[in-house]
Coordinates of C-alpha atoms in Angstrom, one line a residue:
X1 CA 88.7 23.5 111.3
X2 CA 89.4 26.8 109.8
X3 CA 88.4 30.0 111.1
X4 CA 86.0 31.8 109.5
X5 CA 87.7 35.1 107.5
X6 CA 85.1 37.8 106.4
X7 CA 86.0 39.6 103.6
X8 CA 84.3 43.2 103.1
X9 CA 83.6 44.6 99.7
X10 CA 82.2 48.0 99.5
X11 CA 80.7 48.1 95.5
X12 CA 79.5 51.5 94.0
X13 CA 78.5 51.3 90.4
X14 CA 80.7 47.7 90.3
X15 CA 79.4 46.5 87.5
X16 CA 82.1 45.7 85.2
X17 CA 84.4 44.0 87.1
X18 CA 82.6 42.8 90.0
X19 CA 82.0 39.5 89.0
X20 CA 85.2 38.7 88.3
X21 CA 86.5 40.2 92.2
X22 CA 83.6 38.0 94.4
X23 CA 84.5 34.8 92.2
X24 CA 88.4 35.5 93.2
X25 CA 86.8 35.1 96.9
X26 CA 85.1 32.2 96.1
X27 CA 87.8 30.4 95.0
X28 CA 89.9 30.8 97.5
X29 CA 91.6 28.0 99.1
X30 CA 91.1 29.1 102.5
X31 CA 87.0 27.8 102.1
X32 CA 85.9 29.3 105.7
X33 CA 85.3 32.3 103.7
X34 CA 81.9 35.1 104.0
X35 CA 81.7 37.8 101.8
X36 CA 80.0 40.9 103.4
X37 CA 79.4 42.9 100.0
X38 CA 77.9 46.9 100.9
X39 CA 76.1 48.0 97.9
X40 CA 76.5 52.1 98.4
X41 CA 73.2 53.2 96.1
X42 CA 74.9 52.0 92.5
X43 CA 72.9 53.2 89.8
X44 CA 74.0 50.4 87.5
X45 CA 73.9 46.7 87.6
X46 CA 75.8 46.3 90.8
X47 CA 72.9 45.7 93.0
X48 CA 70.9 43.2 91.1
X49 CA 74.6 41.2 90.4
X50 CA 75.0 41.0 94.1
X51 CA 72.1 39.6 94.7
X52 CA 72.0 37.1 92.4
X53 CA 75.3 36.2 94.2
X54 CA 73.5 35.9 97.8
X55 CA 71.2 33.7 96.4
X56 CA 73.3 30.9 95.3
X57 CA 76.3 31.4 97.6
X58 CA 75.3 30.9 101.4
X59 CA 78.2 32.3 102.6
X60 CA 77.6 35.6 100.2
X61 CA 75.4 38.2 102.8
X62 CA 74.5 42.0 100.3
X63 CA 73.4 45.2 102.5
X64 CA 71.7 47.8 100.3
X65 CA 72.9 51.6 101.5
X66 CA 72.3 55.1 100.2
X67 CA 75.0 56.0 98.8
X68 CA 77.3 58.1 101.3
X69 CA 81.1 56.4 100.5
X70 CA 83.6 53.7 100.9
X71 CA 84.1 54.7 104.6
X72 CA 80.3 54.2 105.8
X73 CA 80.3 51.2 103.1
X74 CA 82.8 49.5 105.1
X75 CA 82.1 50.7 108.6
X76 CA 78.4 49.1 107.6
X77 CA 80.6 45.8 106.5
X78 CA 82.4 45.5 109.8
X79 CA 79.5 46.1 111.5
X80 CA 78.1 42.8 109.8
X81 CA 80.8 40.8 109.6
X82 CA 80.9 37.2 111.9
X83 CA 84.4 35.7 111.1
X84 CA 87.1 35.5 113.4
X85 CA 89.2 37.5 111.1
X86 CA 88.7 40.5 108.2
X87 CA 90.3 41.4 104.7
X88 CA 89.4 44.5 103.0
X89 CA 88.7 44.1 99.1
X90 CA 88.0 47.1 97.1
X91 CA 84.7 45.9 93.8
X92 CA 87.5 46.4 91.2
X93 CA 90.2 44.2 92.5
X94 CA 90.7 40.8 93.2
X95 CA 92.8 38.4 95.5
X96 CA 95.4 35.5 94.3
X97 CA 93.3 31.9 94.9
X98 CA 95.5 31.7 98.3
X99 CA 96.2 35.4 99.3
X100 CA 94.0 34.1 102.3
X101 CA 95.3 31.2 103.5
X102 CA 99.0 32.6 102.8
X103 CA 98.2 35.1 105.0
X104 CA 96.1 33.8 107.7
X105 CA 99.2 31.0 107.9
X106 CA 101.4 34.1 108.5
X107 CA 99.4 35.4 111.2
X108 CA 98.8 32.3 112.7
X109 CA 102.1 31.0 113.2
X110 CA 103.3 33.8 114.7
X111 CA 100.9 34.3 116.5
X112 CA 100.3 37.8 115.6
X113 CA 97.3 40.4 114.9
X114 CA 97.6 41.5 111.6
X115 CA 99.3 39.9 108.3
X116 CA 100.4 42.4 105.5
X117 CA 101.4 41.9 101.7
X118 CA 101.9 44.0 99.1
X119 CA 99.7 45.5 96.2
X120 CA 100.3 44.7 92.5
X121 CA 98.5 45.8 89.5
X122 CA 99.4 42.4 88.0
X123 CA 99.5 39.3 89.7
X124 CA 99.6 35.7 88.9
X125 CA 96.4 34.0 90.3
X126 CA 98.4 31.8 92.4
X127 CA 101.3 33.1 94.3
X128 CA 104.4 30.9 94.8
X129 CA 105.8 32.3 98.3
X130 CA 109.8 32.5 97.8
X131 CA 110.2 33.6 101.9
X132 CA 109.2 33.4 105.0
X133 CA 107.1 36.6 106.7
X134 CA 108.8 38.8 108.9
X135 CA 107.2 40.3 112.4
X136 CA 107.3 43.7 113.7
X137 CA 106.5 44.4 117.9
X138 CA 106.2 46.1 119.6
X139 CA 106.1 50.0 118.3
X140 CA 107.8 49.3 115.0
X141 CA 104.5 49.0 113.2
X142 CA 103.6 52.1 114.5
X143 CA 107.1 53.9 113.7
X144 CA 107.3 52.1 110.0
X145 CA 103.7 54.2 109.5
X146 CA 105.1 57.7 110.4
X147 CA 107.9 57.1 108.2
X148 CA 105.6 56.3 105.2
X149 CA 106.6 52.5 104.6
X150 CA 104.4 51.1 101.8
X151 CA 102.6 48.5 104.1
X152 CA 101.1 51.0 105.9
X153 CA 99.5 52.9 103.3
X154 CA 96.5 50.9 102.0
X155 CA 93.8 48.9 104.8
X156 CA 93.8 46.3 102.2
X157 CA 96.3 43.0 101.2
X158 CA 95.8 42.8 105.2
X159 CA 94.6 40.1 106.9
X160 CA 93.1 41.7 110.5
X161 CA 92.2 39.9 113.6
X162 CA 88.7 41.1 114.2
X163 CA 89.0 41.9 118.0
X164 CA 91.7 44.4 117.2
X165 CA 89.1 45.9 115.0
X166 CA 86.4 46.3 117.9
X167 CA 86.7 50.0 118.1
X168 CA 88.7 51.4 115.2
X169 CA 86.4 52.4 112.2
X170 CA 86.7 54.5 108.9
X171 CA 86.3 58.1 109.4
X172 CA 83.3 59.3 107.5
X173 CA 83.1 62.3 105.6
X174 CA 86.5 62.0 104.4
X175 CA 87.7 60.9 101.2
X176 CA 91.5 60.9 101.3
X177 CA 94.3 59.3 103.0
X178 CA 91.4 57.7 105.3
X179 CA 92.7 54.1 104.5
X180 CA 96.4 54.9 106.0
X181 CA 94.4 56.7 109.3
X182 CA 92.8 53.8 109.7
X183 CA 95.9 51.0 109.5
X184 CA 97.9 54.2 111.7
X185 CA 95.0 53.7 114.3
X186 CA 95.4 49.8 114.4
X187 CA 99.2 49.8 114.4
X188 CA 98.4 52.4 117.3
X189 CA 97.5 49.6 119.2
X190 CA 101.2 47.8 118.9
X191 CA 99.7 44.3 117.5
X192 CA 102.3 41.6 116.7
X193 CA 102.4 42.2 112.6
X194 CA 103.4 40.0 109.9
X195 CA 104.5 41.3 107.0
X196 CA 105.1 39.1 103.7
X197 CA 107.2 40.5 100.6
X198 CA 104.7 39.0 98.3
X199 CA 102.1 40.6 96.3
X200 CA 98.7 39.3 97.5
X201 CA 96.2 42.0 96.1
X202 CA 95.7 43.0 92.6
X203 CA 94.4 46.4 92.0
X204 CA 93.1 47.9 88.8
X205 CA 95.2 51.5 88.1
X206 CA 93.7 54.6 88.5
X207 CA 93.9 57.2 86.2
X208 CA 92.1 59.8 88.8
X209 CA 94.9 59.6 91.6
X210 CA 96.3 62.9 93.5
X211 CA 99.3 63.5 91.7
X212 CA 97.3 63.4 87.6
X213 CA 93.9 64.6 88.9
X214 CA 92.9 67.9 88.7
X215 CA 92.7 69.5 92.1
X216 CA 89.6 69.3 94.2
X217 CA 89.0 70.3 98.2
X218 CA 88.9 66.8 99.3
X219 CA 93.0 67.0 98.8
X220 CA 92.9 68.7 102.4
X221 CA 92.3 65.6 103.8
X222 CA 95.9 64.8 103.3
X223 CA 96.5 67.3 106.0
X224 CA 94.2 66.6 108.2
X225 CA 94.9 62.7 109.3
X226 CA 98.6 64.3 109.3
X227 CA 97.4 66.6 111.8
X228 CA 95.4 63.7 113.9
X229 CA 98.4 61.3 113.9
X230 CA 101.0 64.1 115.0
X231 CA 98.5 65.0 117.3
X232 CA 97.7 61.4 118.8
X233 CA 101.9 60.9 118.6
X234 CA 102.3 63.5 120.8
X235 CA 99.7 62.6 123.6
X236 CA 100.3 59.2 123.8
X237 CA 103.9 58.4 122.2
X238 CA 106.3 61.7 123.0
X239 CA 109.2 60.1 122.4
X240 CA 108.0 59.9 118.8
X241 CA 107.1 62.9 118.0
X242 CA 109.9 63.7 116.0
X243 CA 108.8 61.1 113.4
X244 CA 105.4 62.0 113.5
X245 CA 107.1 65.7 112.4
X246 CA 108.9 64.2 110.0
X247 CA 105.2 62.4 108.3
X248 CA 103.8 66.4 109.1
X249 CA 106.3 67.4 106.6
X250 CA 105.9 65.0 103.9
X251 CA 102.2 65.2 104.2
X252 CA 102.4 69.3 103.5
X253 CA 105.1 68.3 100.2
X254 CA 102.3 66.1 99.1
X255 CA 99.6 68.4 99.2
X256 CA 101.9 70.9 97.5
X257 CA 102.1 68.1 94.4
X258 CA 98.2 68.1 94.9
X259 CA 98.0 72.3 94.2
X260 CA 100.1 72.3 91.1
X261 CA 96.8 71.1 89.4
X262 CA 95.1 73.9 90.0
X263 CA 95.2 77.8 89.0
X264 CA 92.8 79.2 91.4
X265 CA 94.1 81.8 93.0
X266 CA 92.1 81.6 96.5
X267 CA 94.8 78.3 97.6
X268 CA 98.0 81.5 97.4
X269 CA 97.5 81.3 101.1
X270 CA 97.3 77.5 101.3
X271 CA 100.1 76.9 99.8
X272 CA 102.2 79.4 101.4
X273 CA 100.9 78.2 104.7
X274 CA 102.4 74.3 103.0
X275 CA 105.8 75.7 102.3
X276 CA 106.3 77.1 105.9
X277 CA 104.8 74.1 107.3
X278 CA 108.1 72.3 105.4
X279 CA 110.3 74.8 106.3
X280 CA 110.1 75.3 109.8
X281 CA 110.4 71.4 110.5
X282 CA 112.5 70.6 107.9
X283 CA 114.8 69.5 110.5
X284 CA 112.9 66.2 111.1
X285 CA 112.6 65.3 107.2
X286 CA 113.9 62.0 106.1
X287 CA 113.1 61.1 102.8
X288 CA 111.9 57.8 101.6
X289 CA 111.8 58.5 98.0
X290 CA 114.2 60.4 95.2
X291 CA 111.0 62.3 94.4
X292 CA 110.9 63.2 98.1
X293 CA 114.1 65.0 98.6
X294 CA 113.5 66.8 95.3
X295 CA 109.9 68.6 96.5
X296 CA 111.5 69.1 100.0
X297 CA 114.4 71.2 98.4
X298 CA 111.8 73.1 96.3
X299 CA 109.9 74.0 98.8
X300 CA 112.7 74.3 100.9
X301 CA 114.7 77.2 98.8
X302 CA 111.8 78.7 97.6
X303 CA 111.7 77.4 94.4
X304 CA 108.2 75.9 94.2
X305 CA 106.3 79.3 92.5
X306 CA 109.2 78.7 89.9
X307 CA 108.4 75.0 90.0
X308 CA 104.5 75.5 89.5
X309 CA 105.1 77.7 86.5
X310 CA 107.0 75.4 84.5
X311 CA 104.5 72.6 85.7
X312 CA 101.7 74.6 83.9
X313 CA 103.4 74.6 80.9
X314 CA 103.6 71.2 80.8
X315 CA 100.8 70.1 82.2
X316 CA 98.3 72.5 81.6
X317 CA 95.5 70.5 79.7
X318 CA 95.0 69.1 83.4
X319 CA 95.2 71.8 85.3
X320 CA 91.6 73.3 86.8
X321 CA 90.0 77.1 88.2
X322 CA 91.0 80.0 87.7
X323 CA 93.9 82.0 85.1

């Protein structure tokens, strides 16, 4: 018999496309499915779709919320959910017919806690798996997320035991980089972790993301669950700390990428305080990236005013506040 996988979808003004994501559940060949949908006070259609879903699908269970985010949406979902094991799927997106039961094979063979995959923006609706998954023990999940490895960033295309879940939730209130704090806090942990190079997920693009949206105060975020993981690093894992450094400098570059939208003179000291944030622990930066090593020398050499200036010219349709 399989074990039942819940799979939470937080919905917020769904409509268009939320059909098509809770029929990619559906379908899935894995068939111990439930879908725990949060509907966070849409103002469209959303609701009423979801309901009409609970009422022919047994295994389909709809919780109507004020609206108050994708955090509280799915803290609500985990709260709810009854299966043995929990996927994250975002109203928008959609899954493969067998992300699930590629992945719950993964974590079941080896016998581990959590199964990653990778994100695509286009995916065939069945995956053909060309390899075997690979495990990490130990601390190596938790090293592979202070050195910014791309199965750590999202909470979704995971497959999670849900007792490793029992007291990890989404911070609320926050509104960015909260998905990598929370897969930080369960690879925290040390869980056995599969991870599969397959894409398993298929995400619509965003045209609002950090680095083409103009800037907002939410962007800060970015250095707070920096902050709280070098923090928590330190405590707990000393001998890491100079990784966690090393994610404390990156996070400061990205927030730097984040203020060249903007022309409000009130973030000067911000992004002043940014650039000696990356300069006084440059010593621990390893870059992941080519774009990476190319803000870290701006920044670096004091380049980055030059930098900004010939970013406005560019870009300056985009750019918000101020003159």
């Amino acid at each position: 018999m399989e074990e039942k996988v819940s799979v939470i979808i937080p919905a917020y003004n769904a409509e268009k496309y939320l059909k098509e994501c809770l029929d990619s559940v559906l379908a899935q060949t894995h068939k111990n499915v439930e879908i725990v949908a949060v509907n966070d006070g849409s103002k469209d259609g959303t609701g009423k779709i979801l309901d009409e879903y609970a009422e022919k699908y047994d295994n389909v269970t709809v919780l109507h919320t004020e609206n108050r985010g994708v955090s509280c949406a799915r803290n609500t979902g985990l709260d709810t959910a009854s299966g043995q094991y929990v996927m994250f799927l975002d109203s928008d997106d959609y899954l493969p017919l067998n992300a699930i039961e590629i992945l719950y094979n993964d974590l079941t063979s080896k016998e581990a806690d959590v199964a990653c995959a990778l994100l695509n923006s286009h995916i065939e609706t069945t995956v053909a798996c060309q390899e075997d998954c690979t495990l990490w023990e130990g601390a190596e999940g938790l090293i592979k997320a202070l050195e910014d490895n791309p199965y750590t960033y999202s909470s979704c295309a995971k497959l999670y035991k849900s007792n490793l879940l029992s007291d990890i939730r989404f911070i609320e209130g926050r509104k960015i980089h909260e998905d990598s704090y929370f897969v930080f806090r369960c690879f925290f942990k040390q869980p056995r972790i599969t991870v599969r190079n397959e894409y398993l997920y298929c995400y619509r693009v965003n045209e609002n993301s950090a680095s083409h949206a103009a800037f907002s105060e939410k962007y800060f975020d970015i250095l707070y669950f920096a902050e709280e993981k070098r923090k928590a690093v330190e405590q707990e894992f000393p001998q890491l700390t100079d990784k966690a450094n090393n994610m404390l400098v990156k996070a400061n570059l990205a927030m730097l990428q984040c203020f060249l939208n903007t022309k409000d003179k009130r973030y000067k000291q911000d992004i002043k305080k940014c650039i000696r944030a990356v300069k006084e622990n440059g010593r621990y930066f390893v870059p992941t990236y080519p774009g990476d090593k190319q803000r870290f020398l701006i920044a670096r050499y004091n380049l980055y005013w030059l930098y900004k200036k010939l970013y406005r010219l560019k870009y300056g349709k985009r750019i918000s506040g101020g003159k």
